[in-house]
Coordinates of C-alpha atoms in Angstrom, one line a residue:
M29 CA -4.2 -10.2 -8.2
F30 CA -3.8 -10.3 -4.8
R31 CA -4.2 -6.6 -4.2
K32 CA -7.7 -7.3 -6.3
I33 CA -8.5 -9.8 -4.2
A34 CA -8.2 -8.3 -0.9
F35 CA -10.3 -4.6 -2.5
G36 CA -13.2 -7.3 -3.4
T37 CA -12.7 -9.2 0.1
V38 CA -13.6 -5.3 1.4
A39 CA -16.4 -5.7 -0.4
S40 CA -17.7 -8.0 0.4
F41 CA -17.4 -7.2 3.4
A42 CA -19.5 -4.4 2.7
L43 CA -22.3 -6.3 0.6
A44 CA -22.9 -9.2 3.2
T45 CA -25.4 -8.1 4.7
A46 CA -28.1 -8.2 2.2
A47 CA -26.8 -11.7 0.9
F48 CA -26.9 -12.8 4.2
A49 CA -31.7 -12.7 4.2
D50 CA -31.3 -14.7 1.4
G51 CA -29.9 -17.4 1.9
H52 CA -25.5 -17.0 0.9
S53 CA -26.8 -16.3 -2.6
K54 CA -25.1 -12.9 -3.2
D55 CA -21.8 -12.8 -2.8
I56 CA -19.7 -9.5 -1.0
V57 CA -19.8 -7.4 -3.8
D58 CA -23.7 -7.5 -4.6
I59 CA -23.7 -7.0 -0.7
A60 CA -21.9 -3.9 -0.2
A61 CA -23.8 -2.2 -2.7
G62 CA -27.4 -3.7 -1.8
N63 CA -26.3 -1.9 1.7
D64 CA -26.9 2.1 2.0
D65 CA -24.3 2.4 5.1
F66 CA -21.2 0.6 2.7
E67 CA -22.1 3.3 0.0
T68 CA -18.1 4.0 0.1
L69 CA -16.8 1.1 0.3
V70 CA -17.6 0.1 -2.8
A71 CA -17.4 4.0 -4.3
A72 CA -13.2 2.7 -3.1
V73 CA -13.9 -0.8 -4.0
T74 CA -14.7 0.6 -7.6
A75 CA -12.0 3.2 -7.7
A76 CA -9.0 0.0 -6.8
D77 CA -10.5 -2.0 -10.3
L78 CA -10.9 -4.6 -6.9
V79 CA -14.9 -5.1 -7.7
D80 CA -14.1 -8.0 -10.4
T81 CA -12.2 -10.0 -7.8
L82 CA -14.0 -9.4 -4.8
K83 CA -16.7 -11.6 -7.0
S84 CA -14.6 -13.9 -8.1
D85 CA -14.5 -17.5 -6.2
G86 CA -12.9 -16.5 -3.1
P87 CA -13.4 -17.5 -0.9
F88 CA -12.9 -14.2 1.4
T89 CA -13.6 -12.3 4.7
V90 CA -13.9 -9.0 4.6
F91 CA -12.9 -6.9 7.3
A92 CA -15.9 -3.6 6.2
P93 CA -15.7 -0.7 6.6
T94 CA -19.3 1.0 7.3
D95 CA -19.5 4.9 5.4
A96 CA -18.7 6.4 9.1
A97 CA -16.3 5.0 9.8
F98 CA -14.7 6.8 5.9
E99 CA -16.0 9.8 7.6
A100 CA -14.3 9.6 10.6
L101 CA -10.9 10.1 8.8
P102 CA -9.2 13.5 8.1
D103 CA -10.8 15.7 5.9
G104 CA -10.5 15.4 2.5
T105 CA -9.2 11.4 2.8
V106 CA -11.8 9.6 1.0
E107 CA -11.4 12.3 -1.4
T108 CA -7.6 11.9 -2.2
L109 CA -8.0 8.0 -1.8
L110 CA -10.2 8.0 -4.8
K111 CA -8.0 9.9 -7.5
P112 CA -6.8 7.8 -9.8
E113 CA -3.3 8.4 -9.2
N114 CA -3.5 7.3 -5.2
K115 CA -5.0 3.8 -7.2
D116 CA -2.1 2.2 -5.3
Q117 CA -2.5 3.8 -1.6
L118 CA -6.0 2.6 -1.8
V119 CA -5.5 -0.6 -3.4
S120 CA -3.3 -0.8 -0.5
I121 CA -5.4 0.2 2.5
L122 CA -8.3 -2.3 0.5
T123 CA -6.1 -4.9 0.6
Y124 CA -5.2 -4.3 4.4
H125 CA -9.2 -5.4 5.3
V126 CA -9.4 -8.8 3.3
V127 CA -8.0 -12.0 4.9
P128 CA -8.0 -15.1 2.2
G129 CA -10.3 -18.3 3.8
K130 CA -13.3 -17.6 4.5
V131 CA -12.7 -17.0 9.1
M132 CA -16.9 -16.4 11.3
S133 CA -15.7 -15.7 14.2
S134 CA -16.1 -18.9 16.2
D135 CA -12.7 -19.0 14.6
L136 CA -11.5 -16.5 16.0
T137 CA -8.7 -16.2 19.3
D138 CA -8.0 -13.3 21.7
G139 CA -4.4 -12.4 20.2
M140 CA -4.8 -13.9 16.5
M141 CA -2.8 -12.9 14.2
A142 CA -4.0 -12.9 10.5
A143 CA -1.9 -11.9 7.3
T144 CA -4.3 -9.9 5.0
V145 CA -4.6 -10.7 1.1
Q146 CA -2.4 -6.5 2.1
G147 CA 0.9 -8.8 2.9
Q148 CA 0.5 -6.9 6.9
E149 CA -1.1 -8.8 9.2
V150 CA -4.2 -7.6 11.6
T151 CA -4.3 -8.6 15.3
V152 CA -7.2 -10.0 16.5
K153 CA -8.4 -9.6 20.3
I154 CA -11.9 -10.7 22.2
E155 CA -11.7 -9.8 25.3
G156 CA -13.7 -7.0 26.8
G157 CA -15.3 -7.0 22.5
A158 CA -14.4 -8.6 19.2
M159 CA -11.4 -6.1 18.0
V160 CA -9.4 -6.5 14.8
D161 CA -6.8 -3.8 15.1
E162 CA -8.2 -1.5 16.9
A163 CA -11.7 -1.1 15.1
S164 CA -14.6 -2.6 16.9
V165 CA -16.3 -5.5 15.1
I166 CA -20.2 -4.6 15.1
Q167 CA -21.5 -7.4 12.7
A168 CA -20.3 -10.7 12.5
D169 CA -21.0 -13.5 10.1
I170 CA -22.3 -11.5 7.3
E171 CA -21.9 -15.2 4.7
A172 CA -22.1 -14.9 1.0
S173 CA -21.7 -16.7 -1.9
N174 CA -17.7 -16.5 -1.8
G175 CA -17.3 -15.6 2.3
V176 CA -17.8 -13.7 5.0
I177 CA -18.7 -10.0 6.5
H178 CA -17.6 -8.6 9.5
V179 CA -18.6 -4.9 9.6
I180 CA -16.1 -2.7 11.4
D181 CA -16.4 1.3 13.0
K182 CA -12.8 1.9 11.5
V183 CA -10.4 2.0 8.4
I184 CA -7.8 -0.1 9.9
M185 CA -4.6 1.3 7.9
P186 CA -1.8 -1.0 6.9
G187 CA 1.6 -0.7 9.3
S188 CA -0.4 1.1 12.1

């Protein structure tokens, strides 16, 4: 269940841009699916069977990597992760991008640790620009009906 929630949250971040524009009536997945910059994220959330979770009430905070962030991974990584036999690894990565609850940028503090749905913690840095682990936040506070999306420029990995 936690894995589904985390993956959904990631998808939610991706979709949040569209929801923000229309009064937060769209959930995280709807926002991501409506944004061309999150095609890979939406495909991954679908492959991991996390869509229903991310469409649930939440709330979730999703650190949503853009398509460019996925493209920066080593060649073949995304294709490998999308294979059915690698679903558990994909779910782990996606749920690492999701934090239970709605955490707005104003709630973040430098050096704070946030537990992810995956089970490990991400580190937040504020000094010199907002970062989650080694990813920069390029757009914050995209509100959805079931949480918030913060767009990041890198795919973050558990245990890194």
